[in-house]
């Protein structure tokens, strides 16, 4: 009895041992299989992202968006279409609140919208560098005619600059395709011709950047439209566009005798709580004061922002 009792005890121990062994083996198999699928999933995900990234790159290449100067911005371009769209929307929401508080006199902060007309130019590259180093976003009122060759560097295709501006997070805006004041006397001859030139430029910017513009600046300012001004404004509105003139400038649209003259014109024109500043990115004199102008505005409590459709400064 005693002997068989020990035997039973021994086999009982063995059963427990083997059971534990099987449970352990099953557990280890589970861990291995699970890890295998986890790794596989990650690989699939990375592979997918990689191919998606490649596809995006290809698409942008087709759109003529990559050249030696914009290649390093590809990451930002991808960002602009995904993350930054949301970020921008949030910034503009805050900016609207800020504008409201400024108008109600509830804050000491002010807002300045720096804008550049008639571009892009080759000099725009340097302007973008300054804006980047100062961490400032601006607005570019762009034209299209003759931009396949930069006016200030015929060997460079200025239409590649639209994408570079968009990639850097600036606002792209519409200054009509031909600008007309210098190219064609007919822009302000009829409202339909004016709207056609706006639409042509809208399509060009959409093709080159995927950005749909919704802010217009009249070439020469809205006053240049003369007797058709109201009719043109109504038509812009009917087409979903806002429009904006300017409240400050450095005079670079005309003859500026010196850097000091530009600086004096600029500083004496800054006197509103919300300013829309007119510059031209073809003007060396403006490029020469740009860094200082940004510092001056920030010292004087201005927040520098890119324009957006909902801004109180955009007429609609
Ligand atoms: Zn202009």
mmCIF file of C-alpha atoms and ligand atoms in Angstrom:
data_model
loop_
_atom_site.group_PDB
_atom_site.id
_atom_site.type_symbol
_atom_site.label_atom_id
_atom_site.label_comp_id
_atom_site.label_asym_id
_atom_site.label_seq_id
_atom_site.Cartn_x
_atom_site.Cartn_y
_atom_site.Cartn_z
ATOM 1 C CA UNK A 1 0.000 0.000 0.000
ATOM 2 C CA UNK A 2 2.748 2.276 0.978
ATOM 3 C CA UNK A 3 4.645 1.457 -2.236
ATOM 4 C CA UNK A 4 1.705 2.047 -4.571
ATOM 5 C CA UNK A 5 0.861 5.184 -2.596
ATOM 6 C CA UNK A 6 4.302 6.579 -3.480
ATOM 7 C CA UNK A 7 3.746 5.575 -7.143
ATOM 8 C CA UNK A 8 0.481 7.509 -7.265
ATOM 9 C CA UNK A 9 2.212 10.486 -5.649
ATOM 10 C CA UNK A 10 5.041 10.259 -8.225
ATOM 11 C CA UNK A 11 2.729 10.121 -11.288
ATOM 12 C CA UNK A 12 0.656 12.953 -9.769
ATOM 13 C CA UNK A 13 3.827 15.019 -9.669
ATOM 14 C CA UNK A 14 4.619 14.073 -13.277
ATOM 15 C CA UNK A 15 1.133 15.130 -14.456
ATOM 16 C CA UNK A 16 1.566 18.511 -12.776
ATOM 17 C CA UNK A 17 5.038 18.878 -14.269
ATOM 18 C CA UNK A 18 3.871 18.035 -17.814
ATOM 19 C CA UNK A 19 0.790 20.223 -17.494
ATOM 20 C CA UNK A 20 2.941 23.156 -16.457
ATOM 21 C CA UNK A 21 5.351 22.360 -19.297
ATOM 22 C CA UNK A 22 2.507 22.347 -21.848
ATOM 23 C CA UNK A 23 1.060 25.587 -20.463
ATOM 24 C CA UNK A 24 4.507 27.189 -20.633
ATOM 25 C CA UNK A 25 5.063 25.902 -24.202
ATOM 26 C CA UNK A 26 1.662 27.206 -25.294
ATOM 27 C CA UNK A 27 2.388 30.567 -23.697
ATOM 28 C CA UNK A 28 5.764 30.842 -25.437
ATOM 29 C CA UNK A 29 4.189 29.890 -28.793
ATOM 30 C CA UNK A 30 1.590 32.570 -28.280
ATOM 31 C CA UNK A 31 4.286 35.164 -27.526
ATOM 32 C CA UNK A 32 6.287 34.169 -30.601
ATOM 33 C CA UNK A 33 3.320 34.123 -32.973
ATOM 34 C CA UNK A 34 2.034 37.406 -31.611
ATOM 35 C CA UNK A 35 5.403 39.071 -32.032
ATOM 36 C CA UNK A 36 5.712 37.678 -35.516
ATOM 37 C CA UNK A 37 2.432 39.318 -36.554
ATOM 38 C CA UNK A 38 3.280 42.503 -34.745
ATOM 39 C CA UNK A 39 6.563 42.787 -36.652
ATOM 40 C CA UNK A 40 4.771 41.919 -39.862
ATOM 41 C CA UNK A 41 2.189 44.641 -39.227
ATOM 42 C CA UNK A 42 4.855 47.257 -38.608
ATOM 43 C CA UNK A 43 6.643 46.231 -41.789
ATOM 44 C CA UNK A 44 3.446 46.463 -43.776
ATOM 45 C CA UNK A 45 2.757 49.884 -42.270
ATOM 46 C CA UNK A 46 6.242 51.187 -43.036
ATOM 47 C CA UNK A 47 6.102 49.744 -46.516
ATOM 48 C CA UNK A 48 2.764 51.432 -47.067
ATOM 49 C CA UNK A 49 4.035 54.782 -45.786
ATOM 50 C CA UNK A 50 7.110 54.502 -47.944
ATOM 51 C CA UNK A 51 5.114 53.806 -51.085
ATOM 52 C CA UNK A 52 2.624 56.535 -50.201
ATOM 53 C CA UNK A 53 5.488 58.979 -49.701
ATOM 54 C CA UNK A 54 6.968 57.960 -53.046
ATOM 55 C CA UNK A 55 3.605 58.404 -54.736
ATOM 56 C CA UNK A 56 3.275 61.888 -53.269
ATOM 57 C CA UNK A 57 6.774 62.750 -54.442
ATOM 58 C CA UNK A 58 5.905 61.552 -57.926
ATOM 59 C CA UNK A 59 2.693 63.540 -57.975
ATOM 60 C CA UNK A 60 4.504 66.708 -56.962
ATOM 61 C CA UNK A 61 7.175 66.064 -59.560
ATOM 62 C CA UNK A 62 4.442 65.869 -62.171
ATOM 63 C CA UNK A 63 3.183 69.177 -60.917
ATOM 64 C CA UNK A 64 6.656 70.593 -61.500
ATOM 65 C CA UNK A 65 7.053 71.278 -57.812
ATOM 66 C CA UNK A 66 10.467 69.790 -57.240
ATOM 67 C CA UNK A 67 13.661 71.338 -58.439
ATOM 68 C CA UNK A 68 17.024 71.695 -56.801
ATOM 69 C CA UNK A 69 15.773 74.590 -54.668
ATOM 70 C CA UNK A 70 12.526 73.036 -53.467
ATOM 71 C CA UNK A 71 13.690 69.433 -53.010
ATOM 72 C CA UNK A 72 14.550 70.041 -49.354
ATOM 73 C CA UNK A 73 11.042 71.358 -48.788
ATOM 74 C CA UNK A 74 9.292 68.149 -49.845
ATOM 75 C CA UNK A 75 8.703 67.165 -46.243
ATOM 76 C CA UNK A 76 6.986 70.495 -45.608
ATOM 77 C CA UNK A 77 4.933 70.125 -48.771
ATOM 78 C CA UNK A 78 3.665 66.765 -47.543
ATOM 79 C CA UNK A 79 2.997 68.414 -44.189
ATOM 80 C CA UNK A 80 1.116 71.343 -45.682
ATOM 81 C CA UNK A 81 -1.403 68.976 -47.245
ATOM 82 C CA UNK A 82 -2.010 67.078 -44.038
ATOM 83 C CA UNK A 83 -0.914 68.471 -40.690
ATOM 84 C CA UNK A 84 -0.489 72.126 -41.515
ATOM 85 C CA UNK A 85 -3.938 72.531 -43.030
ATOM 86 C CA UNK A 86 -5.368 71.878 -39.584
ATOM 87 C CA UNK A 87 -2.679 73.949 -37.869
ATOM 88 C CA UNK A 88 -3.360 76.856 -40.218
ATOM 89 C CA UNK A 89 -7.104 76.651 -39.587
ATOM 90 C CA UNK A 90 -6.431 76.829 -35.852
ATOM 91 C CA UNK A 91 -4.045 79.780 -36.236
ATOM 92 C CA UNK A 92 -6.593 81.685 -38.332
ATOM 93 C CA UNK A 93 -9.288 81.001 -35.756
ATOM 94 C CA UNK A 94 -7.055 82.494 -33.059
ATOM 95 C CA UNK A 95 -6.173 85.394 -35.366
ATOM 96 C CA UNK A 96 -9.879 86.175 -35.817
ATOM 97 C CA UNK A 97 -10.282 86.306 -32.048
ATOM 98 C CA UNK A 98 -7.184 88.520 -31.806
ATOM 99 C CA UNK A 99 -8.552 90.895 -34.460
ATOM 100 C CA UNK A 100 -11.816 91.142 -32.527
ATOM 101 C CA UNK A 101 -10.021 91.918 -29.263
ATOM 102 C CA UNK A 102 -7.887 94.540 -30.996
ATOM 103 C CA UNK A 103 -10.955 96.203 -32.543
ATOM 104 C CA UNK A 104 -12.632 96.254 -29.106
ATOM 105 C CA UNK A 105 -9.502 97.748 -27.514
ATOM 106 C CA UNK A 106 -9.122 94.769 -25.177
ATOM 107 C CA UNK A 107 -5.460 94.044 -25.891
ATOM 108 C CA UNK A 108 -2.194 95.887 -26.412
ATOM 109 C CA UNK A 109 -1.219 93.523 -29.198
ATOM 110 C CA UNK A 110 -1.533 94.598 -32.821
ATOM 111 C CA UNK A 111 -1.464 92.641 -36.082
ATOM 112 C CA UNK A 112 0.508 93.271 -39.280
ATOM 113 C CA UNK A 113 -0.001 91.357 -42.514
ATOM 114 C CA UNK A 114 3.109 91.626 -44.679
ATOM 115 C CA UNK A 115 2.228 91.225 -48.367
ATOM 116 C CA UNK A 116 4.354 91.044 -51.529
ATOM 117 C CA UNK A 117 2.904 91.919 -54.950
ATOM 118 C CA UNK A 118 3.690 90.988 -58.561
ATOM 119 C CA UNK A 119 5.950 87.977 -57.901
ATOM 120 C CA UNK A 120 7.403 85.533 -57.967
ATOM 121 C CA UNK A 121 10.886 86.807 -58.785
ATOM 122 C CA UNK A 122 14.309 85.248 -58.356
ATOM 123 C CA UNK A 123 14.819 87.645 -55.438
ATOM 124 C CA UNK A 124 11.847 85.904 -53.796
ATOM 125 C CA UNK A 125 14.306 83.147 -52.794
ATOM 126 C CA UNK A 126 16.162 85.618 -50.556
ATOM 127 C CA UNK A 127 12.927 87.124 -49.262
ATOM 128 C CA UNK A 128 11.801 83.620 -48.256
ATOM 129 C CA UNK A 129 15.129 83.056 -46.483
ATOM 130 C CA UNK A 130 14.649 86.216 -44.405
ATOM 131 C CA UNK A 131 11.054 85.287 -43.551
ATOM 132 C CA UNK A 132 12.190 81.807 -42.554
ATOM 133 C CA UNK A 133 15.010 83.047 -40.345
ATOM 134 C CA UNK A 134 12.612 85.496 -38.659
ATOM 135 C CA UNK A 135 9.916 82.793 -38.381
ATOM 136 C CA UNK A 136 7.379 85.012 -40.136
ATOM 137 C CA UNK A 137 4.588 83.963 -42.510
ATOM 138 C CA UNK A 138 3.531 86.466 -45.161
ATOM 139 C CA UNK A 139 1.190 86.745 -48.147
ATOM 140 C CA UNK A 140 2.171 86.703 -51.816
ATOM 141 C CA UNK A 141 -0.141 88.310 -54.400
ATOM 142 C CA UNK A 142 0.994 86.410 -57.460
ATOM 143 C CA UNK A 143 0.781 86.918 -61.194
ATOM 144 C CA UNK A 144 1.408 84.366 -63.956
ATOM 145 C CA UNK A 145 2.251 86.011 -67.240
ATOM 146 C CA UNK A 146 5.912 85.731 -68.249
ATOM 147 C CA UNK A 147 6.903 83.887 -65.069
ATOM 148 C CA UNK A 148 8.368 80.882 -66.947
ATOM 149 C CA UNK A 149 11.524 82.982 -66.970
ATOM 150 C CA UNK A 150 12.238 85.060 -63.889
ATOM 151 C CA UNK A 151 12.344 88.728 -64.754
ATOM 152 C CA UNK A 152 15.523 89.095 -62.678
ATOM 153 C CA UNK A 153 17.077 85.751 -63.765
ATOM 154 C CA UNK A 154 16.022 84.463 -67.190
ATOM 155 C CA UNK A 155 17.742 81.120 -66.522
ATOM 156 C CA UNK A 156 15.380 80.326 -63.664
ATOM 157 C CA UNK A 157 11.751 79.192 -63.980
ATOM 158 C CA UNK A 158 9.847 81.415 -61.549
ATOM 159 C CA UNK A 159 6.699 79.251 -61.744
ATOM 160 C CA UNK A 160 8.538 76.789 -59.468
ATOM 161 C CA UNK A 161 8.451 79.462 -56.771
ATOM 162 C CA UNK A 162 4.681 79.217 -56.203
ATOM 163 C CA UNK A 163 5.172 75.802 -54.614
ATOM 164 C CA UNK A 164 8.148 76.979 -52.595
ATOM 165 C CA UNK A 165 6.046 79.789 -51.120
ATOM 166 C CA UNK A 166 3.174 77.424 -50.352
ATOM 167 C CA UNK A 167 5.530 74.862 -48.813
ATOM 168 C CA UNK A 168 6.909 77.499 -46.452
ATOM 169 C CA UNK A 169 3.373 78.090 -45.140
ATOM 170 C CA UNK A 170 2.765 81.521 -46.650
ATOM 171 C CA UNK A 171 -0.616 82.551 -48.063
ATOM 172 C CA UNK A 172 -0.867 82.433 -51.853
ATOM 173 C CA UNK A 173 -3.166 85.126 -53.200
ATOM 174 C CA UNK A 174 -4.341 86.278 -56.607
ATOM 175 C CA UNK A 175 -3.091 89.433 -58.376
ATOM 176 C CA UNK A 176 -4.617 88.426 -61.780
ATOM 177 C CA UNK A 177 -2.732 86.471 -64.442
ATOM 178 C CA UNK A 178 -1.426 89.351 -66.552
ATOM 179 C CA UNK A 179 -1.401 92.244 -64.054
ATOM 180 C CA UNK A 180 -2.420 94.255 -67.077
ATOM 181 C CA UNK A 181 -1.302 97.668 -65.912
ATOM 182 C CA UNK A 182 2.038 97.013 -67.563
ATOM 183 C CA UNK A 183 1.043 94.332 -70.068
ATOM 184 C CA UNK A 184 -2.443 95.119 -71.312
ATOM 185 C CA UNK A 185 -4.536 98.266 -71.167
ATOM 186 C CA UNK A 186 -7.737 96.187 -71.225
ATOM 187 C CA UNK A 187 -7.790 94.632 -67.741
ATOM 188 C CA UNK A 188 -10.005 97.382 -66.390
ATOM 189 C CA UNK A 189 -11.814 97.803 -69.709
ATOM 190 C CA UNK A 190 -14.497 95.299 -68.753
ATOM 191 C CA UNK A 191 -15.515 93.367 -65.669
ATOM 192 C CA UNK A 192 -15.568 90.081 -67.604
ATOM 193 C CA UNK A 193 -11.945 90.522 -68.735
ATOM 194 C CA UNK A 194 -10.894 91.285 -65.160
ATOM 195 C CA UNK A 195 -12.696 88.220 -63.774
ATOM 196 C CA UNK A 196 -11.215 86.064 -66.578
ATOM 197 C CA UNK A 197 -7.720 87.181 -65.572
ATOM 198 C CA UNK A 198 -8.467 86.340 -61.919
ATOM 199 C CA UNK A 199 -9.799 82.893 -62.879
ATOM 200 C CA UNK A 200 -6.840 82.205 -65.157
ATOM 201 C CA UNK A 201 -4.437 82.945 -62.311
ATOM 202 C CA UNK A 202 -6.520 80.893 -59.887
ATOM 203 C CA UNK A 203 -6.241 77.880 -62.227
ATOM 204 C CA UNK A 204 -2.483 78.351 -62.710
ATOM 205 C CA UNK A 205 -1.854 78.416 -58.948
ATOM 206 C CA UNK A 206 -4.146 75.427 -58.458
ATOM 207 C CA UNK A 207 -2.239 73.457 -61.126
ATOM 208 C CA UNK A 208 1.165 74.367 -59.725
ATOM 209 C CA UNK A 209 0.461 73.993 -56.014
ATOM 210 C CA UNK A 210 -2.928 72.404 -55.374
ATOM 211 C CA UNK A 211 -3.840 75.578 -53.454
ATOM 212 C CA UNK A 212 -7.138 77.286 -54.286
ATOM 213 C CA UNK A 213 -6.753 81.018 -53.742
ATOM 214 C CA UNK A 214 -9.623 83.120 -52.398
ATOM 215 C CA UNK A 215 -8.105 86.569 -51.829
ATOM 216 C CA UNK A 216 -7.540 89.076 -54.656
ATOM 217 C CA UNK A 217 -5.634 92.329 -54.854
ATOM 218 C CA UNK A 218 -6.431 94.592 -57.792
ATOM 219 C CA UNK A 219 -3.309 95.505 -59.814
ATOM 220 C CA UNK A 220 -2.562 99.085 -58.782
ATOM 221 C CA UNK A 221 -5.161 98.813 -55.989
ATOM 222 C CA UNK A 222 -8.959 98.810 -56.281
ATOM 223 C CA UNK A 223 -8.944 102.542 -57.078
ATOM 224 C CA UNK A 224 -7.328 101.732 -60.448
ATOM 225 C CA UNK A 225 -10.526 100.006 -61.570
ATOM 226 C CA UNK A 226 -12.212 103.420 -61.850
ATOM 227 C CA UNK A 227 -15.897 103.466 -62.792
ATOM 228 C CA UNK A 228 -16.030 99.627 -62.923
ATOM 229 C CA UNK A 229 -14.690 99.210 -59.376
ATOM 230 C CA UNK A 230 -18.058 98.460 -57.717
ATOM 231 C CA UNK A 231 -19.131 96.123 -60.515
ATOM 232 C CA UNK A 232 -15.836 94.233 -60.312
ATOM 233 C CA UNK A 233 -16.050 93.976 -56.524
ATOM 234 C CA UNK A 234 -19.568 92.555 -56.800
ATOM 235 C CA UNK A 235 -18.355 90.013 -59.336
ATOM 236 C CA UNK A 236 -15.424 89.000 -57.143
ATOM 237 C CA UNK A 237 -17.841 88.432 -54.277
ATOM 238 C CA UNK A 238 -20.159 86.411 -56.520
ATOM 239 C CA UNK A 239 -17.152 84.218 -57.384
ATOM 240 C CA UNK A 240 -16.313 83.612 -53.721
ATOM 241 C CA UNK A 241 -13.379 85.996 -53.564
ATOM 242 C CA UNK A 242 -12.434 88.507 -50.907
ATOM 243 C CA UNK A 243 -10.239 91.469 -51.862
ATOM 244 C CA UNK A 244 -7.794 93.698 -50.056
ATOM 245 C CA UNK A 245 -5.877 96.944 -50.680
ATOM 246 C CA UNK A 246 -3.223 98.062 -48.164
ATOM 247 C CA UNK A 247 -2.748 100.442 -45.242
ATOM 248 C CA UNK A 248 1.056 100.765 -45.110
ATOM 249 C CA UNK A 249 4.049 100.540 -47.470
ATOM 250 C CA UNK A 250 7.685 101.503 -48.079
ATOM 251 C CA UNK A 251 6.972 103.060 -51.469
ATOM 252 C CA UNK A 252 8.814 100.349 -53.444
ATOM 253 C CA UNK A 253 6.126 100.381 -56.167
ATOM 254 C CA UNK A 254 7.600 103.673 -57.344
ATOM 255 C CA UNK A 255 10.985 105.343 -57.313
ATOM 256 C CA UNK A 256 12.792 105.040 -53.989
ATOM 257 C CA UNK A 257 16.035 107.046 -53.873
ATOM 258 C CA UNK A 258 17.658 105.204 -50.959
ATOM 259 C CA UNK A 259 17.349 102.609 -48.233
ATOM 260 C CA UNK A 260 16.773 105.437 -45.738
ATOM 261 C CA UNK A 261 13.907 106.785 -47.845
ATOM 262 C CA UNK A 262 12.259 103.339 -47.909
ATOM 263 C CA UNK A 263 12.775 102.978 -44.162
ATOM 264 C CA UNK A 264 11.279 106.394 -43.399
ATOM 265 C CA UNK A 265 8.276 105.811 -45.654
ATOM 266 C CA UNK A 266 7.745 102.420 -44.040
ATOM 267 C CA UNK A 267 8.020 103.478 -40.391
ATOM 268 C CA UNK A 268 5.881 106.592 -40.855
ATOM 269 C CA UNK A 269 3.150 104.518 -42.538
ATOM 270 C CA UNK A 270 2.823 102.188 -39.550
ATOM 271 C CA UNK A 271 0.142 103.738 -37.335
ATOM 272 C CA UNK A 272 -2.903 101.435 -37.292
ATOM 273 C CA UNK A 273 -3.620 98.581 -34.884
ATOM 274 C CA UNK A 274 -4.116 96.226 -37.816
ATOM 275 C CA UNK A 275 -1.888 96.890 -40.824
ATOM 276 C CA UNK A 276 -1.739 95.396 -44.307
ATOM 277 C CA UNK A 277 1.738 96.238 -45.575
ATOM 278 C CA UNK A 278 2.451 96.489 -49.307
ATOM 279 C CA UNK A 279 5.876 95.353 -50.485
ATOM 280 C CA UNK A 280 7.172 94.006 -53.816
ATOM 281 C CA UNK A 281 9.527 91.043 -53.865
ATOM 282 C CA UNK A 282 11.368 92.449 -56.909
ATOM 283 C CA UNK A 283 12.610 95.424 -54.874
ATOM 284 C CA UNK A 284 16.182 95.194 -53.589
ATOM 285 C CA UNK A 285 15.476 98.140 -51.315
ATOM 286 C CA UNK A 286 12.644 96.233 -49.628
ATOM 287 C CA UNK A 287 14.821 93.155 -49.242
ATOM 288 C CA UNK A 288 17.451 95.394 -47.620
ATOM 289 C CA UNK A 289 15.027 96.631 -44.936
ATOM 290 C CA UNK A 290 12.918 93.472 -44.526
ATOM 291 C CA UNK A 291 14.728 92.013 -41.508
ATOM 292 C CA UNK A 292 14.756 95.383 -39.732
ATOM 293 C CA UNK A 293 11.119 96.015 -40.681
ATOM 294 C CA UNK A 294 10.081 92.721 -39.077
ATOM 295 C CA UNK A 295 12.088 93.562 -35.916
ATOM 296 C CA UNK A 296 10.525 97.051 -35.841
ATOM 297 C CA UNK A 297 6.991 95.646 -36.068
ATOM 298 C CA UNK A 298 7.618 93.035 -33.383
ATOM 299 C CA UNK A 299 9.215 95.629 -31.099
ATOM 300 C CA UNK A 300 6.042 97.670 -31.528
ATOM 301 C CA UNK A 301 3.844 94.761 -30.380
ATOM 302 C CA UNK A 302 2.688 93.578 -33.799
ATOM 303 C CA UNK A 303 1.942 89.905 -34.358
ATOM 304 C CA UNK A 304 2.903 89.068 -37.938
ATOM 305 C CA UNK A 305 0.497 86.776 -39.775
ATOM 306 C CA UNK A 306 -0.328 85.584 -43.274
ATOM 307 C CA UNK A 307 -3.675 86.851 -44.610
ATOM 308 C CA UNK A 308 -6.735 84.610 -44.519
ATOM 309 C CA UNK A 309 -10.178 84.992 -46.071
ATOM 310 C CA UNK A 310 -12.002 85.520 -42.744
ATOM 311 C CA UNK A 311 -9.748 88.422 -41.673
ATOM 312 C CA UNK A 312 -11.495 91.764 -41.070
ATOM 313 C CA UNK A 313 -8.984 93.272 -43.501
ATOM 314 C CA UNK A 314 -10.299 91.141 -46.392
ATOM 315 C CA UNK A 315 -13.365 92.787 -47.945
ATOM 316 C CA UNK A 316 -16.130 90.361 -48.870
HETATM 317 ZN ZN1 LIG B 1 0.894 94.824 -58.723
#
